[in-house]
Each structure stands twice: as structure tokens, then as C-alpha cells.
């Protein structure tokens, strides 16, 4: 996501809802925010907590910034109303059968005037994945719906949010998932899937100019995710 559109820094309290491995939480902490990494998976949270400690030991945490983990469900979060200045909900809502209940909880814990970034898989890349391999979306804990941007916006608006700008991301990732679905989504040893995965890891680590340009061109067309910025009045 674009932190220019979701600014965080010292004194800003941020919820990373469905934090997974913690990528966004780590960036918030590096920027000096106070972040709560929230997830159902205790194993994921243990890894995030270990990384928070390692970042602090390495001097990557600005003075006064804090990072902690909390386990729970998006449908009943253990936080008071208006607890957070920012909320990040990255690739979460497509997993939740009662997505509007989760949206109402997100609205509740965000402060009035606060902003959130919500990301879900983009319609076209996701529809291709569903068509290529049934296991992609029928596995336990998998995706239960494919959003259009219009549906996502309408649902968030219905619970009270003001809808802001959006953009697409991860254009280079869509072909990887199409390959995975074509060869079997659980077939991590297929040579083509392994080769493309190595390319993505190299791109993430090195961020060469050529792939940055390629992704910028691909994002509006086949970006794997759509990122929507919203505000609580």
C-alpha cells in the first residue's frame, strides 16, 4: 500500500488487521508508529513478535514507537471504540463469510476522522485463478468471494465509511498465481512455479528499475490486489 495515502508516524496508533507474517506492521514500526498486529493464527503472531524484538535489538525502531501482537477474530475485536488512528486490512475480507460484520468492527475501532486501507484480490486475476484450479478457493480458510471494486466500495459505504481513492498493486504476482493454479496450487515443486517464485523473491529483495517499470505498467491491467483508502467521518 501507499503510505503517502495512509500516513503513519510517531504518536499514530495503527491496527494491522489480519497481519499474517507482519509485513505491514514492520513498516509501521519502522516509521515510528504504535502498531498492534492482530490475527487469529498464534504461530504467525509468534513470528511477528520475534521480529519486533529483533528490529528493536538492531536499532530499527525509532524512540517511542511500539509494536505488540493480539490474537482474536475480526468479527469481535477486543478493542474499545475509536482505538486506532489507522487500520490496515490487507487481503482479509475475502476470507470472511460475514464480511460486513468485519467491516462494522473495522468502522467501530477506527477513530472518527481516521483512515484505513483495505486490500482484496482484484476481480480479473482472481477470477482466472478460480477458473484454473478449484482447490485455490475451496481449501479451508481460503477465499469465499471475488469482489468487484463497486461491491467492495458499496459495502464499506453502507457501514458508514467515506470512500476515497484506489489503485492496483502486485502486477507481477498475478502470473505467478495463474501458473500455480494451472499446475496445481499445492504443487510448490513444479519447475515453472519455482522459477517464477525465485524471480519474485529477487524482485522484492533487489527492486531493480526494470521490474519496477514493468509492474507499474501491469498494475492497472492485471494487478493482483486492489487497494482502497477509506475514512470514518
PDB file of N, CA and C in Angstrom, residues 106-180:
ATOM      1  N   UNK A 106     -14.379  -3.003  11.904  1.00  0.00           N
ATOM      2  CA  UNK A 106     -13.317  -2.095  11.458  1.00  0.00           C
ATOM      3  C   UNK A 106     -13.750  -0.646  11.673  1.00  0.00           C
ATOM      4  N   UNK A 107     -14.997  -0.338  11.308  1.00  0.00           N
ATOM      5  CA  UNK A 107     -15.531   1.014  11.493  1.00  0.00           C
ATOM      6  C   UNK A 107     -15.548   1.375  12.983  1.00  0.00           C
ATOM      7  N   UNK A 108     -15.950   0.439  13.825  1.00  0.00           N
ATOM      8  CA  UNK A 108     -16.072   0.703  15.256  1.00  0.00           C
ATOM      9  C   UNK A 108     -14.741   1.061  15.901  1.00  0.00           C
ATOM     10  N   UNK A 109     -13.678   0.314  15.592  1.00  0.00           N
ATOM     11  CA  UNK A 109     -12.407   0.525  16.290  1.00  0.00           C
ATOM     12  C   UNK A 109     -11.609   1.699  15.727  1.00  0.00           C
ATOM     13  N   UNK A 110     -12.007   2.225  14.557  1.00  0.00           N
ATOM     14  CA  UNK A 110     -11.318   3.376  13.981  1.00  0.00           C
ATOM     15  C   UNK A 110     -11.852   4.664  14.589  1.00  0.00           C
ATOM     16  N   UNK A 111     -10.965   5.594  14.885  1.00  0.00           N
ATOM     17  CA  UNK A 111     -11.371   6.879  15.444  1.00  0.00           C
ATOM     18  C   UNK A 111     -12.127   7.698  14.400  1.00  0.00           C
ATOM     19  N   UNK A 112     -13.075   8.540  14.826  1.00  0.00           N
ATOM     20  CA  UNK A 112     -13.675   9.488  13.885  1.00  0.00           C
ATOM     21  C   UNK A 112     -12.585  10.347  13.241  1.00  0.00           C
ATOM     22  N   UNK A 113     -12.652  10.465  11.937  1.00  0.00           N
ATOM     23  CA  UNK A 113     -11.610  11.175  11.194  1.00  0.00           C
ATOM     24  C   UNK A 113     -10.434  10.303  10.818  1.00  0.00           C
ATOM     25  N   UNK A 114     -10.421   9.052  11.303  1.00  0.00           N
ATOM     26  CA  UNK A 114      -9.330   8.138  10.989  1.00  0.00           C
ATOM     27  C   UNK A 114      -9.470   7.551   9.595  1.00  0.00           C
ATOM     28  N   UNK A 115      -8.375   7.027   9.089  1.00  0.00           N
ATOM     29  CA  UNK A 115      -8.358   6.458   7.746  1.00  0.00           C
ATOM     30  C   UNK A 115      -7.915   5.002   7.796  1.00  0.00           C
ATOM     31  N   UNK A 116      -8.328   4.261   6.779  1.00  0.00           N
ATOM     32  CA  UNK A 116      -7.979   2.844   6.685  1.00  0.00           C
ATOM     33  C   UNK A 116      -7.636   2.524   5.240  1.00  0.00           C
ATOM     34  N   UNK A 117      -6.847   1.481   5.078  1.00  0.00           N
ATOM     35  CA  UNK A 117      -6.542   0.935   3.758  1.00  0.00           C
ATOM     36  C   UNK A 117      -7.015  -0.506   3.736  1.00  0.00           C
ATOM     37  N   UNK A 118      -7.877  -0.821   2.782  1.00  0.00           N
ATOM     38  CA  UNK A 118      -8.429  -2.163   2.633  1.00  0.00           C
ATOM     39  C   UNK A 118      -7.969  -2.714   1.288  1.00  0.00           C
ATOM     40  N   UNK A 119      -7.369  -3.890   1.290  1.00  0.00           N
ATOM     41  CA  UNK A 119      -6.973  -4.522   0.036  1.00  0.00           C
ATOM     42  C   UNK A 119      -7.646  -5.882  -0.087  1.00  0.00           C
ATOM     43  N   UNK A 120      -8.062  -6.199  -1.324  1.00  0.00           N
ATOM     44  CA  UNK A 120      -8.624  -7.511  -1.658  1.00  0.00           C
ATOM     45  C   UNK A 120      -8.077  -7.915  -3.018  1.00  0.00           C
ATOM     46  N   UNK A 121      -8.160  -9.197  -3.369  1.00  0.00           N
ATOM     47  CA  UNK A 121      -7.735  -9.598  -4.710  1.00  0.00           C
ATOM     48  C   UNK A 121      -8.581  -8.906  -5.788  1.00  0.00           C
ATOM     49  N   UNK A 122      -7.930  -8.458  -6.842  1.00  0.00           N
ATOM     50  CA  UNK A 122      -8.632  -7.826  -7.955  1.00  0.00           C
ATOM     51  C   UNK A 122      -9.505  -8.846  -8.681  1.00  0.00           C
ATOM     52  N   UNK A 123     -10.598  -8.361  -9.276  1.00  0.00           N
ATOM     53  CA  UNK A 123     -11.593  -9.261  -9.848  1.00  0.00           C
ATOM     54  C   UNK A 123     -11.023 -10.151 -10.950  1.00  0.00           C
ATOM     55  N   UNK A 124     -10.395  -9.571 -11.977  1.00  0.00           N
ATOM     56  CA  UNK A 124      -9.976 -10.373 -13.129  1.00  0.00           C
ATOM     57  C   UNK A 124      -8.907 -11.405 -12.776  1.00  0.00           C
ATOM     58  N   UNK A 125      -7.789 -11.016 -12.144  1.00  0.00           N
ATOM     59  CA  UNK A 125      -6.796 -12.044 -11.783  1.00  0.00           C
ATOM     60  C   UNK A 125      -7.367 -13.131 -10.879  1.00  0.00           C
ATOM     61  N   UNK A 126      -8.242 -12.733  -9.963  1.00  0.00           N
ATOM     62  CA  UNK A 126      -8.825 -13.711  -9.042  1.00  0.00           C
ATOM     63  C   UNK A 126      -9.784 -14.649  -9.782  1.00  0.00           C
ATOM     64  N   UNK A 127     -10.551 -14.102 -10.691  1.00  0.00           N
ATOM     65  CA  UNK A 127     -11.500 -14.951 -11.439  1.00  0.00           C
ATOM     66  C   UNK A 127     -10.750 -15.995 -12.257  1.00  0.00           C
ATOM     67  N   UNK A 128      -9.616 -15.627 -12.829  1.00  0.00           N
ATOM     68  CA  UNK A 128      -8.810 -16.585 -13.592  1.00  0.00           C
ATOM     69  C   UNK A 128      -8.287 -17.691 -12.679  1.00  0.00           C
ATOM     70  N   UNK A 129      -7.834 -17.324 -11.477  1.00  0.00           N
ATOM     71  CA  UNK A 129      -7.356 -18.336 -10.520  1.00  0.00           C
ATOM     72  C   UNK A 129      -8.469 -19.320 -10.172  1.00  0.00           C
ATOM     73  N   UNK A 130      -9.663 -18.826  -9.919  1.00  0.00           N
ATOM     74  CA  UNK A 130     -10.784 -19.693  -9.571  1.00  0.00           C
ATOM     75  C   UNK A 130     -11.098 -20.648 -10.721  1.00  0.00           C
ATOM     76  N   UNK A 131     -11.007 -20.134 -11.953  1.00  0.00           N
ATOM     77  CA  UNK A 131     -11.314 -20.971 -13.112  1.00  0.00           C
ATOM     78  C   UNK A 131     -10.265 -22.051 -13.344  1.00  0.00           C
ATOM     79  N   UNK A 132      -9.009 -21.757 -13.023  1.00  0.00           N
ATOM     80  CA  UNK A 132      -7.919 -22.689 -13.298  1.00  0.00           C
ATOM     81  C   UNK A 132      -7.840 -23.833 -12.296  1.00  0.00           C
ATOM     82  N   UNK A 133      -8.188 -23.574 -11.038  1.00  0.00           N
ATOM     83  CA  UNK A 133      -7.999 -24.611 -10.020  1.00  0.00           C
ATOM     84  C   UNK A 133      -9.022 -24.432  -8.903  1.00  0.00           C
ATOM     85  N   UNK A 134      -9.915 -25.400  -8.770  1.00  0.00           N
ATOM     86  CA  UNK A 134     -10.949 -25.333  -7.732  1.00  0.00           C
ATOM     87  C   UNK A 134     -10.336 -25.311  -6.338  1.00  0.00           C
ATOM     88  N   UNK A 135      -9.219 -26.005  -6.155  1.00  0.00           N
ATOM     89  CA  UNK A 135      -8.598 -26.072  -4.830  1.00  0.00           C
ATOM     90  C   UNK A 135      -8.128 -24.694  -4.346  1.00  0.00           C
ATOM     91  N   UNK A 136      -7.901 -23.778  -5.270  1.00  0.00           N
ATOM     92  CA  UNK A 136      -7.446 -22.433  -4.895  1.00  0.00           C
ATOM     93  C   UNK A 136      -8.428 -21.758  -3.952  1.00  0.00           C
ATOM     94  N   UNK A 137      -9.732 -22.003  -4.177  1.00  0.00           N
ATOM     95  CA  UNK A 137     -10.709 -21.278  -3.357  1.00  0.00           C
ATOM     96  C   UNK A 137     -11.585 -22.185  -2.495  1.00  0.00           C
ATOM     97  N   UNK A 138     -11.363 -23.495  -2.546  1.00  0.00           N
ATOM     98  CA  UNK A 138     -12.173 -24.400  -1.720  1.00  0.00           C
ATOM     99  C   UNK A 138     -11.419 -24.934  -0.511  1.00  0.00           C
ATOM    100  N   UNK A 139     -10.129 -24.674  -0.429  1.00  0.00           N
ATOM    101  CA  UNK A 139      -9.359 -25.138   0.731  1.00  0.00           C
ATOM    102  C   UNK A 139      -9.846 -24.423   1.993  1.00  0.00           C
ATOM    103  N   UNK A 140      -9.797 -25.096   3.157  1.00  0.00           N
ATOM    104  CA  UNK A 140     -10.209 -24.450   4.411  1.00  0.00           C
ATOM    105  C   UNK A 140      -9.443 -23.144   4.638  1.00  0.00           C
ATOM    106  N   UNK A 141     -10.183 -22.104   4.980  1.00  0.00           N
ATOM    107  CA  UNK A 141      -9.563 -20.808   5.206  1.00  0.00           C
ATOM    108  C   UNK A 141      -9.270 -20.039   3.942  1.00  0.00           C
ATOM    109  N   UNK A 142      -9.725 -20.553   2.794  1.00  0.00           N
ATOM    110  CA  UNK A 142      -9.450 -19.900   1.527  1.00  0.00           C
ATOM    111  C   UNK A 142     -10.413 -18.767   1.227  1.00  0.00           C
ATOM    112  N   UNK A 143     -10.378 -18.314  -0.014  1.00  0.00           N
ATOM    113  CA  UNK A 143     -11.212 -17.191  -0.428  1.00  0.00           C
ATOM    114  C   UNK A 143     -12.657 -17.655  -0.629  1.00  0.00           C
ATOM    115  N   UNK A 144     -13.596 -16.891  -0.095  1.00  0.00           N
ATOM    116  CA  UNK A 144     -15.006 -17.271  -0.199  1.00  0.00           C
ATOM    117  C   UNK A 144     -15.775 -16.395  -1.183  1.00  0.00           C
ATOM    118  N   UNK A 145     -15.139 -15.339  -1.712  1.00  0.00           N
ATOM    119  CA  UNK A 145     -15.825 -14.487  -2.681  1.00  0.00           C
ATOM    120  C   UNK A 145     -14.803 -13.765  -3.541  1.00  0.00           C
ATOM    121  N   UNK A 146     -15.270 -13.273  -4.681  1.00  0.00           N
ATOM    122  CA  UNK A 146     -14.479 -12.402  -5.544  1.00  0.00           C
ATOM    123  C   UNK A 146     -15.166 -11.042  -5.563  1.00  0.00           C
ATOM    124  N   UNK A 147     -14.463 -10.019  -5.116  1.00  0.00           N
ATOM    125  CA  UNK A 147     -15.033  -8.674  -5.095  1.00  0.00           C
ATOM    126  C   UNK A 147     -14.839  -7.958  -6.430  1.00  0.00           C
ATOM    127  N   UNK A 148     -15.832  -7.205  -6.825  1.00  0.00           N
ATOM    128  CA  UNK A 148     -15.593  -6.104  -7.739  1.00  0.00           C
ATOM    129  C   UNK A 148     -15.303  -4.880  -6.886  1.00  0.00           C
ATOM    130  N   UNK A 149     -14.639  -3.903  -7.465  1.00  0.00           N
ATOM    131  CA  UNK A 149     -14.385  -2.665  -6.720  1.00  0.00           C
ATOM    132  C   UNK A 149     -15.698  -2.013  -6.326  1.00  0.00           C
ATOM    133  N   UNK A 150     -16.704  -2.087  -7.190  1.00  0.00           N
ATOM    134  CA  UNK A 150     -18.003  -1.483  -6.892  1.00  0.00           C
ATOM    135  C   UNK A 150     -18.652  -2.142  -5.677  1.00  0.00           C
ATOM    136  N   UNK A 151     -18.590  -3.478  -5.607  1.00  0.00           N
ATOM    137  CA  UNK A 151     -19.181  -4.174  -4.453  1.00  0.00           C
ATOM    138  C   UNK A 151     -18.450  -3.827  -3.167  1.00  0.00           C
ATOM    139  N   UNK A 152     -17.124  -3.854  -3.198  1.00  0.00           N
ATOM    140  CA  UNK A 152     -16.346  -3.527  -2.002  1.00  0.00           C
ATOM    141  C   UNK A 152     -16.660  -2.115  -1.529  1.00  0.00           C
ATOM    142  N   UNK A 153     -16.687  -1.167  -2.460  1.00  0.00           N
ATOM    143  CA  UNK A 153     -16.964   0.223  -2.099  1.00  0.00           C
ATOM    144  C   UNK A 153     -18.366   0.375  -1.524  1.00  0.00           C
ATOM    145  N   UNK A 154     -19.353  -0.285  -2.147  1.00  0.00           N
ATOM    146  CA  UNK A 154     -20.736  -0.165  -1.693  1.00  0.00           C
ATOM    147  C   UNK A 154     -20.907  -0.730  -0.284  1.00  0.00           C
ATOM    148  N   UNK A 155     -20.275  -1.852  -0.008  1.00  0.00           N
ATOM    149  CA  UNK A 155     -20.399  -2.449   1.326  1.00  0.00           C
ATOM    150  C   UNK A 155     -19.748  -1.577   2.388  1.00  0.00           C
ATOM    151  N   UNK A 156     -18.571  -1.047   2.092  1.00  0.00           N
ATOM    152  CA  UNK A 156     -17.898  -0.178   3.064  1.00  0.00           C
ATOM    153  C   UNK A 156     -18.686   1.114   3.271  1.00  0.00           C
ATOM    154  N   UNK A 157     -19.254   1.633   2.223  1.00  0.00           N
ATOM    155  CA  UNK A 157     -20.080   2.836   2.337  1.00  0.00           C
ATOM    156  C   UNK A 157     -21.323   2.564   3.175  1.00  0.00           C
ATOM    157  N   UNK A 158     -21.882   1.360   3.027  1.00  0.00           N
ATOM    158  CA  UNK A 158     -23.099   1.004   3.758  1.00  0.00           C
ATOM    159  C   UNK A 158     -22.887   0.972   5.266  1.00  0.00           C
ATOM    160  N   UNK A 159     -21.672   0.657   5.718  1.00  0.00           N
ATOM    161  CA  UNK A 159     -21.419   0.627   7.167  1.00  0.00           C
ATOM    162  C   UNK A 159     -20.966   1.980   7.694  1.00  0.00           C
ATOM    163  N   UNK A 160     -20.816   2.971   6.805  1.00  0.00           N
ATOM    164  CA  UNK A 160     -20.549   4.329   7.276  1.00  0.00           C
ATOM    165  C   UNK A 160     -19.293   4.990   6.758  1.00  0.00           C
ATOM    166  N   UNK A 161     -18.456   4.291   6.003  1.00  0.00           N
ATOM    167  CA  UNK A 161     -17.191   4.862   5.544  1.00  0.00           C
ATOM    168  C   UNK A 161     -17.395   5.834   4.382  1.00  0.00           C
ATOM    169  N   UNK A 162     -16.524   6.816   4.304  1.00  0.00           N
ATOM    170  CA  UNK A 162     -16.384   7.659   3.126  1.00  0.00           C
ATOM    171  C   UNK A 162     -15.345   7.022   2.219  1.00  0.00           C
ATOM    172  N   UNK A 163     -15.682   6.844   0.957  1.00  0.00           N
ATOM    173  CA  UNK A 163     -14.814   6.131   0.025  1.00  0.00           C
ATOM    174  C   UNK A 163     -13.829   7.106  -0.614  1.00  0.00           C
ATOM    175  N   UNK A 164     -12.550   6.736  -0.602  1.00  0.00           N
ATOM    176  CA  UNK A 164     -11.501   7.571  -1.158  1.00  0.00           C
ATOM    177  C   UNK A 164     -10.891   6.948  -2.400  1.00  0.00           C
ATOM    178  N   UNK A 165      -9.652   7.293  -2.689  1.00  0.00           N
ATOM    179  CA  UNK A 165      -9.001   6.809  -3.910  1.00  0.00           C
ATOM    180  C   UNK A 165      -8.642   5.323  -3.822  1.00  0.00           C
ATOM    181  N   UNK A 166      -8.301   4.762  -4.968  1.00  0.00           N
ATOM    182  CA  UNK A 166      -7.868   3.367  -5.018  1.00  0.00           C
ATOM    183  C   UNK A 166      -6.779   3.224  -6.070  1.00  0.00           C
ATOM    184  N   UNK A 167      -6.050   2.124  -5.992  1.00  0.00           N
ATOM    185  CA  UNK A 167      -5.078   1.762  -7.023  1.00  0.00           C
ATOM    186  C   UNK A 167      -4.876   0.262  -6.974  1.00  0.00           C
ATOM    187  N   UNK A 168      -4.215  -0.267  -7.997  1.00  0.00           N
ATOM    188  CA  UNK A 168      -3.919  -1.692  -8.053  1.00  0.00           C
ATOM    189  C   UNK A 168      -2.435  -1.933  -7.768  1.00  0.00           C
ATOM    190  N   UNK A 169      -2.124  -3.139  -7.310  1.00  0.00           N
ATOM    191  CA  UNK A 169      -0.745  -3.465  -6.921  1.00  0.00           C
ATOM    192  C   UNK A 169      -0.428  -4.913  -7.281  1.00  0.00           C
ATOM    193  N   UNK A 170       0.873  -5.223  -7.311  1.00  0.00           N
ATOM    194  CA  UNK A 170       1.381  -6.589  -7.500  1.00  0.00           C
ATOM    195  C   UNK A 170       1.048  -7.161  -8.871  1.00  0.00           C
ATOM    196  N   UNK A 171       1.253  -6.362  -9.903  1.00  0.00           N
ATOM    197  CA  UNK A 171       1.020  -6.836 -11.256  1.00  0.00           C
ATOM    198  C   UNK A 171       1.899  -8.016 -11.638  1.00  0.00           C
ATOM    199  N   UNK A 172       3.105  -8.086 -11.076  1.00  0.00           N
ATOM    200  CA  UNK A 172       3.987  -9.212 -11.374  1.00  0.00           C
ATOM    201  C   UNK A 172       3.558 -10.499 -10.675  1.00  0.00           C
ATOM    202  N   UNK A 173       2.714 -10.382  -9.667  1.00  0.00           N
ATOM    203  CA  UNK A 173       2.332 -11.553  -8.885  1.00  0.00           C
ATOM    204  C   UNK A 173       1.202 -12.344  -9.527  1.00  0.00           C
ATOM    205  N   UNK A 174       0.351 -11.682 -10.319  1.00  0.00           N
ATOM    206  CA  UNK A 174      -0.783 -12.386 -10.915  1.00  0.00           C
ATOM    207  C   UNK A 174      -0.343 -13.578 -11.773  1.00  0.00           C
ATOM    208  N   UNK A 175       0.641 -13.418 -12.676  1.00  0.00           N
ATOM    209  CA  UNK A 175       1.059 -14.582 -13.473  1.00  0.00           C
ATOM    210  C   UNK A 175       1.580 -15.736 -12.624  1.00  0.00           C
ATOM    211  N   UNK A 176       2.225 -15.406 -11.498  1.00  0.00           N
ATOM    212  CA  UNK A 176       2.702 -16.483 -10.620  1.00  0.00           C
ATOM    213  C   UNK A 176       1.536 -17.333 -10.132  1.00  0.00           C
ATOM    214  N   UNK A 177       0.449 -16.685  -9.696  1.00  0.00           N
ATOM    215  CA  UNK A 177      -0.686 -17.443  -9.193  1.00  0.00           C
ATOM    216  C   UNK A 177      -1.420 -18.167 -10.308  1.00  0.00           C
ATOM    217  N   UNK A 178      -1.412 -17.632 -11.512  1.00  0.00           N
ATOM    218  CA  UNK A 178      -2.002 -18.369 -12.632  1.00  0.00           C
ATOM    219  C   UNK A 178      -1.199 -19.630 -12.916  1.00  0.00           C
ATOM    220  N   UNK A 179       0.127 -19.512 -12.855  1.00  0.00           N
ATOM    221  CA  UNK A 179       0.967 -20.698 -13.038  1.00  0.00           C
ATOM    222  C   UNK A 179       0.683 -21.717 -11.936  1.00  0.00           C
ATOM    223  N   UNK A 180       0.628 -21.247 -10.699  1.00  0.00           N
ATOM    224  CA  UNK A 180       0.370 -22.149  -9.573  1.00  0.00           C
ATOM    225  C   UNK A 180      -0.951 -22.889  -9.746  1.00  0.00           C
TER     226      UNK A 180
END
